[in-house]
mmCIF file of C-alpha atoms in Angstrom:
data_model
loop_
_atom_site.group_PDB
_atom_site.id
_atom_site.type_symbol
_atom_site.label_atom_id
_atom_site.label_comp_id
_atom_site.label_asym_id
_atom_site.label_seq_id
_atom_site.Cartn_x
_atom_site.Cartn_y
_atom_site.Cartn_z
ATOM 1 C CA UNK A 655 -26.343 24.493 3.548
ATOM 2 C CA UNK A 656 -24.539 21.363 2.466
ATOM 3 C CA UNK A 657 -22.271 19.677 4.963
ATOM 4 C CA UNK A 658 -19.279 17.608 3.864
ATOM 5 C CA UNK A 659 -17.245 15.496 6.245
ATOM 6 C CA UNK A 660 -13.606 15.186 5.178
ATOM 7 C CA UNK A 661 -11.023 12.681 6.428
ATOM 8 C CA UNK A 662 -7.430 13.856 6.065
ATOM 9 C CA UNK A 663 -4.575 11.343 6.220
ATOM 10 C CA UNK A 664 -0.847 11.907 6.707
ATOM 11 C CA UNK A 665 0.514 8.451 5.939
ATOM 12 C CA UNK A 666 3.526 6.812 7.587
ATOM 13 C CA UNK A 667 4.454 3.255 8.566
ATOM 14 C CA UNK A 668 5.413 4.144 12.166
ATOM 15 C CA UNK A 669 2.730 6.819 12.650
ATOM 16 C CA UNK A 670 -0.216 7.663 10.392
ATOM 17 C CA UNK A 671 -2.050 10.837 11.381
ATOM 18 C CA UNK A 672 -5.769 11.258 10.746
ATOM 19 C CA UNK A 673 -8.050 14.259 11.083
ATOM 20 C CA UNK A 674 -11.783 14.620 10.470
ATOM 21 C CA UNK A 675 -13.425 17.987 9.799
ATOM 22 C CA UNK A 676 -16.852 19.155 8.669
ATOM 23 C CA UNK A 677 -17.286 21.820 6.051
ATOM 24 C CA UNK A 678 -20.518 23.837 6.424
ATOM 25 C CA UNK A 679 -20.370 26.279 3.518
ATOM 26 C CA UNK A 680 -17.300 28.392 4.293
ATOM 27 C CA UNK A 681 -17.128 27.270 7.928
ATOM 28 C CA UNK A 682 -14.885 24.434 9.068
ATOM 29 C CA UNK A 683 -15.625 22.421 12.212
ATOM 30 C CA UNK A 684 -13.288 20.045 13.988
ATOM 31 C CA UNK A 685 -14.662 16.527 14.480
ATOM 32 C CA UNK A 686 -11.764 14.308 15.545
ATOM 33 C CA UNK A 687 -8.066 13.602 15.051
ATOM 34 C CA UNK A 688 -5.413 11.196 16.222
ATOM 35 C CA UNK A 689 -2.628 8.825 15.262
ATOM 36 C CA UNK A 690 -2.478 5.170 14.235
ATOM 37 C CA UNK A 691 0.814 3.692 15.391
ATOM 38 C CA UNK A 692 2.397 0.421 14.379
ATOM 39 C CA UNK A 693 5.006 -1.537 16.295
ATOM 40 C CA UNK A 694 8.346 -1.746 14.476
ATOM 41 C CA UNK A 695 8.993 -5.131 16.123
ATOM 42 C CA UNK A 696 6.176 -6.599 14.009
ATOM 43 C CA UNK A 697 6.509 -7.892 10.461
ATOM 44 C CA UNK A 698 5.615 -5.576 7.591
ATOM 45 C CA UNK A 699 2.346 -7.460 6.830
ATOM 46 C CA UNK A 700 1.362 -7.154 10.508
ATOM 47 C CA UNK A 701 2.114 -3.417 10.482
ATOM 48 C CA UNK A 702 0.118 -2.952 7.267
ATOM 49 C CA UNK A 703 -2.757 -4.892 8.858
ATOM 50 C CA UNK A 704 -2.666 -2.514 11.867
ATOM 51 C CA UNK A 705 -2.697 0.558 9.617
ATOM 52 C CA UNK A 706 -5.470 -0.783 7.359
ATOM 53 C CA UNK A 707 -7.628 -1.794 10.353
ATOM 54 C CA UNK A 708 -7.000 1.560 12.083
ATOM 55 C CA UNK A 709 -8.113 3.639 9.117
ATOM 56 C CA UNK A 710 -11.098 1.330 8.539
ATOM 57 C CA UNK A 711 -12.110 1.891 12.180
ATOM 58 C CA UNK A 712 -11.805 5.685 11.778
ATOM 59 C CA UNK A 713 -14.066 5.471 8.685
ATOM 60 C CA UNK A 714 -16.622 3.290 10.509
ATOM 61 C CA UNK A 715 -16.638 5.639 13.532
ATOM 62 C CA UNK A 716 -16.756 9.058 11.827
ATOM 63 C CA UNK A 717 -18.343 8.171 8.462
ATOM 64 C CA UNK A 718 -16.544 10.761 6.290
ATOM 65 C CA UNK A 719 -17.795 11.586 2.770
ATOM 66 C CA UNK A 720 -14.415 12.296 1.168
ATOM 67 C CA UNK A 721 -10.759 11.608 1.856
ATOM 68 C CA UNK A 722 -7.664 13.731 1.359
ATOM 69 C CA UNK A 723 -4.165 12.216 1.491
ATOM 70 C CA UNK A 724 -0.850 13.971 1.577
ATOM 71 C CA UNK A 725 1.529 13.012 -1.212
ATOM 72 C CA UNK A 726 4.729 11.707 0.308
ATOM 73 C CA UNK A 727 8.271 12.762 -0.366
ATOM 74 C CA UNK A 728 10.858 10.601 -1.990
ATOM 75 C CA UNK A 729 13.269 10.062 0.883
ATOM 76 C CA UNK A 730 17.064 10.246 0.586
ATOM 77 C CA UNK A 731 17.098 6.661 1.853
ATOM 78 C CA UNK A 732 15.528 4.403 -0.839
ATOM 79 C CA UNK A 733 14.576 1.769 1.773
ATOM 80 C CA UNK A 734 12.626 4.426 3.708
ATOM 81 C CA UNK A 735 10.927 5.498 0.464
ATOM 82 C CA UNK A 736 9.859 1.907 -0.094
ATOM 83 C CA UNK A 737 8.481 1.562 3.462
ATOM 84 C CA UNK A 738 6.655 4.910 3.214
ATOM 85 C CA UNK A 739 5.214 3.916 -0.166
ATOM 86 C CA UNK A 740 3.891 0.687 1.302
ATOM 87 C CA UNK A 741 2.262 2.560 4.203
ATOM 88 C CA UNK A 742 0.662 5.018 1.767
ATOM 89 C CA UNK A 743 -0.590 2.151 -0.440
ATOM 90 C CA UNK A 744 -2.188 0.532 2.609
ATOM 91 C CA UNK A 745 -3.781 3.817 3.703
ATOM 92 C CA UNK A 746 -5.270 4.501 0.260
ATOM 93 C CA UNK A 747 -6.440 0.870 0.076
ATOM 94 C CA UNK A 748 -8.364 1.333 3.328
ATOM 95 C CA UNK A 749 -9.927 4.575 2.019
ATOM 96 C CA UNK A 750 -11.041 3.173 -1.352
ATOM 97 C CA UNK A 751 -12.227 -0.018 0.357
ATOM 98 C CA UNK A 752 -14.308 2.245 2.617
ATOM 99 C CA UNK A 753 -15.931 3.694 -0.513
ATOM 100 C CA UNK A 754 -14.350 7.150 -0.201
ATOM 101 C CA UNK A 755 -13.260 9.288 -3.140
ATOM 102 C CA UNK A 756 -9.579 10.076 -2.507
ATOM 103 C CA UNK A 757 -7.926 13.398 -3.389
ATOM 104 C CA UNK A 758 -4.152 13.843 -3.200
ATOM 105 C CA UNK A 759 -2.236 17.011 -2.298
ATOM 106 C CA UNK A 760 1.460 17.736 -2.101
ATOM 107 C CA UNK A 761 2.942 19.101 1.124
ATOM 108 C CA UNK A 762 3.406 22.375 -0.797
ATOM 109 C CA UNK A 763 -0.318 22.580 -1.635
ATOM 110 C CA UNK A 764 -1.260 21.789 1.968
ATOM 111 C CA UNK A 765 1.060 24.479 3.372
ATOM 112 C CA UNK A 766 -0.154 27.021 0.827
ATOM 113 C CA UNK A 767 -3.782 26.259 1.672
ATOM 114 C CA UNK A 768 -3.291 26.431 5.431
ATOM 115 C CA UNK A 769 -0.453 28.944 5.999
ATOM 116 C CA UNK A 770 -0.448 30.840 2.706
ATOM 117 C CA UNK A 771 3.041 29.886 1.519
ATOM 118 C CA UNK A 772 4.784 26.628 0.746
ATOM 119 C CA UNK A 773 7.832 27.090 2.963
ATOM 120 C CA UNK A 774 5.939 27.186 6.241
ATOM 121 C CA UNK A 775 7.496 25.378 9.214
ATOM 122 C CA UNK A 776 5.645 22.517 10.934
ATOM 123 C CA UNK A 777 4.843 24.804 13.880
ATOM 124 C CA UNK A 778 3.164 27.371 11.584
ATOM 125 C CA UNK A 779 0.989 24.616 10.129
ATOM 126 C CA UNK A 780 0.042 23.503 13.641
ATOM 127 C CA UNK A 781 -0.677 27.104 14.661
ATOM 128 C CA UNK A 782 -2.977 27.713 11.694
ATOM 129 C CA UNK A 783 -4.787 24.400 12.161
ATOM 130 C CA UNK A 784 -5.527 25.427 15.756
ATOM 131 C CA UNK A 785 -6.732 28.857 14.610
ATOM 132 C CA UNK A 786 -8.798 27.728 11.606
ATOM 133 C CA UNK A 787 -10.596 25.025 13.595
ATOM 134 C CA UNK A 788 -10.821 26.977 16.867
ATOM 135 C CA UNK A 789 -9.085 24.237 18.864
ATOM 136 C CA UNK A 790 -8.336 24.600 22.563
ATOM 137 C CA UNK A 791 -4.857 23.055 22.202
ATOM 138 C CA UNK A 792 -2.428 21.917 19.507
ATOM 139 C CA UNK A 793 -2.937 18.368 18.228
ATOM 140 C CA UNK A 794 0.058 16.023 17.789
ATOM 141 C CA UNK A 795 2.227 16.875 14.757
ATOM 142 C CA UNK A 796 0.984 13.963 12.570
ATOM 143 C CA UNK A 797 -2.655 14.643 13.499
ATOM 144 C CA UNK A 798 -2.157 18.358 12.716
ATOM 145 C CA UNK A 799 -0.717 17.477 9.299
ATOM 146 C CA UNK A 800 -3.728 15.260 8.614
ATOM 147 C CA UNK A 801 -6.128 18.038 9.654
ATOM 148 C CA UNK A 802 -4.185 20.465 7.423
ATOM 149 C CA UNK A 803 -4.615 18.051 4.524
ATOM 150 C CA UNK A 804 -8.375 17.920 5.180
ATOM 151 C CA UNK A 805 -8.518 21.747 5.339
ATOM 152 C CA UNK A 806 -6.607 21.926 2.008
ATOM 153 C CA UNK A 807 -9.228 19.669 0.435
ATOM 154 C CA UNK A 808 -12.071 21.760 1.910
ATOM 155 C CA UNK A 809 -10.554 24.786 0.163
ATOM 156 C CA UNK A 810 -10.299 22.881 -3.086
ATOM 157 C CA UNK A 811 -6.520 22.737 -2.816
ATOM 158 C CA UNK A 812 -6.430 26.540 -2.966
ATOM 159 C CA UNK A 813 -4.492 28.977 -0.843
ATOM 160 C CA UNK A 814 -5.531 31.478 1.789
ATOM 161 C CA UNK A 815 -7.333 33.475 -0.885
ATOM 162 C CA UNK A 816 -10.181 31.048 -0.313
ATOM 163 C CA UNK A 817 -10.082 31.901 3.406
ATOM 164 C CA UNK A 818 -10.082 35.635 2.720
ATOM 165 C CA UNK A 819 -13.224 35.350 0.625
ATOM 166 C CA UNK A 820 -14.763 33.295 3.411
ATOM 167 C CA UNK A 821 -14.520 36.302 5.751
ATOM 168 C CA UNK A 822 -11.193 35.568 7.423
ATOM 169 C CA UNK A 823 -8.564 38.295 7.544
ATOM 170 C CA UNK A 824 -5.137 37.122 6.518
ATOM 171 C CA UNK A 825 -1.752 38.893 6.760
ATOM 172 C CA UNK A 826 1.715 37.444 6.279
ATOM 173 C CA UNK A 827 0.378 33.906 6.193
ATOM 174 C CA UNK A 828 -1.493 34.306 9.485
ATOM 175 C CA UNK A 829 -5.090 34.908 10.401
ATOM 176 C CA UNK A 830 -5.589 38.228 12.107
ATOM 177 C CA UNK A 831 -8.413 39.884 14.010
ATOM 178 C CA UNK B 233 -2.612 -35.856 3.712
ATOM 179 C CA UNK B 234 -2.959 -32.180 4.456
ATOM 180 C CA UNK B 235 -3.628 -29.861 1.561
ATOM 181 C CA UNK B 236 -2.561 -26.216 1.671
ATOM 182 C CA UNK B 237 -3.620 -23.722 -0.981
ATOM 183 C CA UNK B 238 -1.044 -20.959 -1.487
ATOM 184 C CA UNK B 239 -1.529 -17.614 -3.266
ATOM 185 C CA UNK B 240 1.707 -16.113 -4.610
ATOM 186 C CA UNK B 241 1.833 -12.428 -5.524
ATOM 187 C CA UNK B 242 4.396 -10.531 -7.610
ATOM 188 C CA UNK B 243 3.349 -6.919 -6.913
ATOM 189 C CA UNK B 244 3.544 -4.042 -9.351
ATOM 190 C CA UNK B 245 1.434 -0.951 -10.025
ATOM 191 C CA UNK B 246 1.125 -1.576 -13.763
ATOM 192 C CA UNK B 247 0.934 -5.381 -13.559
ATOM 193 C CA UNK B 248 0.522 -7.542 -10.465
ATOM 194 C CA UNK B 249 0.984 -11.256 -11.101
ATOM 195 C CA UNK B 250 -0.861 -13.874 -9.067
ATOM 196 C CA UNK B 251 -0.525 -17.650 -8.921
ATOM 197 C CA UNK B 252 -2.430 -20.226 -6.879
ATOM 198 C CA UNK B 253 -1.028 -23.698 -6.155
ATOM 199 C CA UNK B 254 -2.011 -26.563 -3.907
ATOM 200 C CA UNK B 255 0.519 -28.436 -1.812
ATOM 201 C CA UNK B 256 -0.405 -32.071 -1.138
ATOM 202 C CA UNK B 257 2.471 -33.336 0.995
ATOM 203 C CA UNK B 258 5.479 -33.067 -1.322
ATOM 204 C CA UNK B 259 3.373 -32.688 -4.463
ATOM 205 C CA UNK B 260 2.499 -29.318 -5.948
ATOM 206 C CA UNK B 261 -0.584 -28.798 -8.113
ATOM 207 C CA UNK B 262 -1.353 -25.828 -10.302
ATOM 208 C CA UNK B 263 -4.703 -24.153 -9.591
ATOM 209 C CA UNK B 264 -4.707 -20.810 -11.388
ATOM 210 C CA UNK B 265 -2.602 -17.818 -12.370
ATOM 211 C CA UNK B 266 -2.934 -14.492 -14.114
ATOM 212 C CA UNK B 267 -2.293 -10.782 -14.029
ATOM 213 C CA UNK B 268 -4.123 -7.785 -12.574
ATOM 214 C CA UNK B 269 -3.452 -4.730 -14.721
ATOM 215 C CA UNK B 270 -4.126 -1.094 -13.948
ATOM 216 C CA UNK B 271 -4.518 1.732 -16.417
ATOM 217 C CA UNK B 272 -1.759 4.348 -16.139
ATOM 218 C CA UNK B 273 -4.205 7.013 -17.310
ATOM 219 C CA UNK B 274 -6.108 6.620 -14.036
ATOM 220 C CA UNK B 275 -5.237 8.384 -10.771
ATOM 221 C CA UNK B 276 -3.132 6.521 -8.198
ATOM 222 C CA UNK B 277 -6.130 5.952 -5.868
ATOM 223 C CA UNK B 278 -8.083 4.485 -8.806
ATOM 224 C CA UNK B 279 -5.173 2.188 -9.699
ATOM 225 C CA UNK B 280 -4.813 1.083 -6.088
ATOM 226 C CA UNK B 281 -8.579 0.425 -6.000
ATOM 227 C CA UNK B 282 -8.238 -1.798 -9.105
ATOM 228 C CA UNK B 283 -5.335 -3.723 -7.583
ATOM 229 C CA UNK B 284 -7.052 -4.144 -4.203
ATOM 230 C CA UNK B 285 -10.323 -5.292 -5.831
ATOM 231 C CA UNK B 286 -8.468 -7.656 -8.183
ATOM 232 C CA UNK B 287 -6.623 -9.441 -5.390
ATOM 233 C CA UNK B 288 -9.781 -9.563 -3.276
ATOM 234 C CA UNK B 289 -11.561 -11.231 -6.188
ATOM 235 C CA UNK B 290 -8.770 -13.802 -6.585
ATOM 236 C CA UNK B 291 -9.059 -14.603 -2.859
ATOM 237 C CA UNK B 292 -12.869 -14.921 -3.077
ATOM 238 C CA UNK B 293 -12.608 -17.175 -6.135
ATOM 239 C CA UNK B 294 -9.776 -19.521 -5.128
ATOM 240 C CA UNK B 295 -9.958 -19.314 -1.320
ATOM 241 C CA UNK B 296 -6.251 -19.752 -0.552
ATOM 242 C CA UNK B 297 -5.064 -20.589 3.003
ATOM 243 C CA UNK B 298 -1.787 -18.696 2.919
ATOM 244 C CA UNK B 299 -0.162 -15.912 0.902
ATOM 245 C CA UNK B 300 3.395 -15.406 -0.277
ATOM 246 C CA UNK B 301 4.581 -12.043 -1.594
ATOM 247 C CA UNK B 302 7.837 -11.219 -3.339
ATOM 248 C CA UNK B 303 9.899 -8.507 -1.664
ATOM 249 C CA UNK B 304 10.443 -5.716 -4.141
ATOM 250 C CA UNK B 305 13.667 -4.080 -5.180
ATOM 251 C CA UNK B 306 14.624 -0.541 -4.453
ATOM 252 C CA UNK B 307 14.634 0.952 -7.935
ATOM 253 C CA UNK B 308 17.309 3.319 -9.255
ATOM 254 C CA UNK B 309 14.483 5.798 -9.826
ATOM 255 C CA UNK B 310 13.153 6.915 -6.397
ATOM 256 C CA UNK B 311 9.774 7.823 -7.885
ATOM 257 C CA UNK B 312 9.436 4.273 -9.259
ATOM 258 C CA UNK B 313 10.383 2.893 -5.842
ATOM 259 C CA UNK B 314 7.610 4.959 -4.298
ATOM 260 C CA UNK B 315 5.014 3.733 -6.837
ATOM 261 C CA UNK B 316 6.121 0.110 -6.433
ATOM 262 C CA UNK B 317 5.975 0.487 -2.638
ATOM 263 C CA UNK B 318 2.395 1.769 -2.889
ATOM 264 C CA UNK B 319 1.368 -1.160 -5.105
ATOM 265 C CA UNK B 320 2.947 -3.605 -2.669
ATOM 266 C CA UNK B 321 1.207 -1.916 0.290
ATOM 267 C CA UNK B 322 -2.130 -2.239 -1.514
ATOM 268 C CA UNK B 323 -1.483 -5.915 -2.356
ATOM 269 C CA UNK B 324 -0.559 -6.809 1.228
ATOM 270 C CA UNK B 325 -3.605 -4.840 2.468
ATOM 271 C CA UNK B 326 -5.872 -6.972 0.273
ATOM 272 C CA UNK B 327 -4.236 -10.162 1.547
ATOM 273 C CA UNK B 328 -4.459 -9.296 5.269
ATOM 274 C CA UNK B 329 -8.001 -7.944 4.748
ATOM 275 C CA UNK B 330 -8.798 -11.355 3.216
ATOM 276 C CA UNK B 331 -7.603 -12.974 6.441
ATOM 277 C CA UNK B 332 -4.502 -14.577 4.959
ATOM 278 C CA UNK B 333 -1.204 -14.999 6.789
ATOM 279 C CA UNK B 334 1.412 -13.287 4.574
ATOM 280 C CA UNK B 335 4.980 -14.549 4.141
ATOM 281 C CA UNK B 336 7.616 -12.484 2.333
ATOM 282 C CA UNK B 337 10.509 -13.746 0.220
ATOM 283 C CA UNK B 338 13.283 -11.930 -1.600
ATOM 284 C CA UNK B 339 13.762 -12.527 -5.327
ATOM 285 C CA UNK B 340 16.978 -14.346 -4.341
ATOM 286 C CA UNK B 341 15.082 -16.763 -2.088
ATOM 287 C CA UNK B 342 12.468 -17.369 -4.776
ATOM 288 C CA UNK B 343 15.102 -18.116 -7.436
ATOM 289 C CA UNK B 344 17.045 -20.376 -5.073
ATOM 290 C CA UNK B 345 13.872 -22.297 -4.215
ATOM 291 C CA UNK B 346 12.746 -22.714 -7.808
ATOM 292 C CA UNK B 347 15.936 -22.846 -9.898
ATOM 293 C CA UNK B 348 18.539 -23.689 -7.269
ATOM 294 C CA UNK B 349 20.641 -20.555 -7.504
ATOM 295 C CA UNK B 350 19.968 -16.862 -6.995
ATOM 296 C CA UNK B 351 21.311 -15.616 -10.308
ATOM 297 C CA UNK B 352 18.783 -17.423 -12.492
ATOM 298 C CA UNK B 353 17.378 -15.545 -15.499
ATOM 299 C CA UNK B 354 13.646 -14.884 -15.798
ATOM 300 C CA UNK B 355 13.401 -17.609 -18.480
ATOM 301 C CA UNK B 356 14.924 -20.207 -16.174
ATOM 302 C CA UNK B 357 12.358 -19.353 -13.491
ATOM 303 C CA UNK B 358 9.552 -19.698 -16.055
ATOM 304 C CA UNK B 359 11.015 -23.020 -17.287
ATOM 305 C CA UNK B 360 11.163 -24.469 -13.758
ATOM 306 C CA UNK B 361 7.668 -23.265 -12.865
ATOM 307 C CA UNK B 362 6.362 -25.102 -15.962
ATOM 308 C CA UNK B 363 8.318 -28.262 -14.994
ATOM 309 C CA UNK B 364 7.482 -28.247 -11.277
ATOM 310 C CA UNK B 365 3.761 -27.716 -11.858
ATOM 311 C CA UNK B 366 3.520 -29.833 -15.032
ATOM 312 C CA UNK B 367 2.046 -27.011 -17.090
ATOM 313 C CA UNK B 368 1.242 -27.395 -20.782
ATOM 314 C CA UNK B 369 2.592 -23.913 -21.623
ATOM 315 C CA UNK B 370 4.530 -21.074 -20.046
ATOM 316 C CA UNK B 371 2.452 -18.550 -18.114
ATOM 317 C CA UNK B 372 3.041 -14.795 -18.549
ATOM 318 C CA UNK B 373 6.231 -13.532 -16.859
ATOM 319 C CA UNK B 374 4.457 -11.816 -13.932
ATOM 320 C CA UNK B 375 2.177 -14.823 -13.367
ATOM 321 C CA UNK B 376 5.229 -17.162 -13.491
ATOM 322 C CA UNK B 377 6.996 -15.016 -10.867
ATOM 323 C CA UNK B 378 3.925 -15.193 -8.665
ATOM 324 C CA UNK B 379 3.736 -18.984 -9.047
ATOM 325 C CA UNK B 380 7.481 -19.176 -8.248
ATOM 326 C CA UNK B 381 6.846 -17.168 -5.086
ATOM 327 C CA UNK B 382 4.070 -19.618 -4.093
ATOM 328 C CA UNK B 383 6.407 -22.584 -4.780
ATOM 329 C CA UNK B 384 9.103 -20.934 -2.656
ATOM 330 C CA UNK B 385 6.620 -20.692 0.220
ATOM 331 C CA UNK B 386 5.558 -24.321 -0.249
ATOM 332 C CA UNK B 387 9.195 -25.316 0.195
ATOM 333 C CA UNK B 388 9.480 -23.182 3.307
ATOM 334 C CA UNK B 389 11.704 -20.701 1.523
ATOM 335 C CA UNK B 390 14.273 -23.462 0.995
ATOM 336 C CA UNK B 391 16.200 -24.373 -2.116
ATOM 337 C CA UNK B 392 16.067 -27.298 -4.482
ATOM 338 C CA UNK B 393 17.328 -29.522 -1.672
ATOM 339 C CA UNK B 394 13.685 -29.677 -0.612
ATOM 340 C CA UNK B 395 12.749 -30.815 -4.121
ATOM 341 C CA UNK B 396 15.460 -33.496 -4.116
ATOM 342 C CA UNK B 397 14.109 -34.963 -0.886
ATOM 343 C CA UNK B 398 10.635 -34.902 -2.444
ATOM 344 C CA UNK B 399 11.804 -37.361 -5.115
ATOM 345 C CA UNK B 400 12.780 -34.920 -7.867
ATOM 346 C CA UNK B 401 16.163 -35.302 -9.489
ATOM 347 C CA UNK B 402 18.041 -32.034 -9.774
ATOM 348 C CA UNK B 403 21.258 -31.249 -11.669
ATOM 349 C CA UNK B 404 22.729 -27.832 -12.438
ATOM 350 C CA UNK B 405 19.638 -26.037 -11.241
ATOM 351 C CA UNK B 406 17.332 -28.077 -13.493
ATOM 352 C CA UNK B 407 15.021 -30.985 -12.918
ATOM 353 C CA UNK B 408 16.180 -34.088 -14.763
ATOM 354 C CA UNK B 409 14.658 -37.432 -15.543
#
């Protein structure tokens, strides 16, 4: 059975979440997750350097085969949109520099893949990430979003239908049984 | 006399301009300039890869000591702001990955440093870049902006006052004599 290691990234200038999972056929295994934080007292180039180095270190440590990055929202504040764009550009730079093919998914696609509908609350996403990966506790919000993005990629960007065919039982956007 | 080689960058997803100059005391010498273009038929990660690789190649070829990047505008179109932000994040990633200290200047600072006032038209910036570096012809607009950004850094982000003290004669935002 082929095994693919997927690195999910939830980009942000202040906090970038990462999550690594392994896909063995229809089974998903948790490998690692965490957050890369940058200090808002530093200059933008210094913060980008921290983010780039952090993701490069994650790649060197966990050696993923593919990457999956959440598409970011256009913020109501244009300056925030610009900062978020720069963080996302740095994150994708680190991924392509690390030789990884990069897939992109909208928050809607990620929620549909993990919870079964696009209007799921953050807590539902966290809950399903814990269930799907059999975690002992809930990871931090940004790490959970990154893991959800990796799970979405594992399911080919598809919804819970993919889970159902993989032997999971799904009702009302939740795994049962 | 110390010699500093400065790489100026005018970031953009479609076209990123670059310009390399050498500062020998108060004298500025042109080294190279050009544009890195990405294909808008490619995916965003592919375009970011092109931009990152292009800047990395410029660094490897011309071995600058310092980098100077123009701060980008918040666009009226939020989606354009996001794309521009991602290009700028990729450009700064390539610079910090190349080990360069990165300075940032607003378009206002660049125009003040090169033309003497912040409301200068693009053509005036091009004209002054040609004059200050003694070029035989005008470089492309994005390359000229990148060279202007490098000149701004060479003058410590200061205006034409710095040029005047360096022996240039300035009147009405133009070099004379």
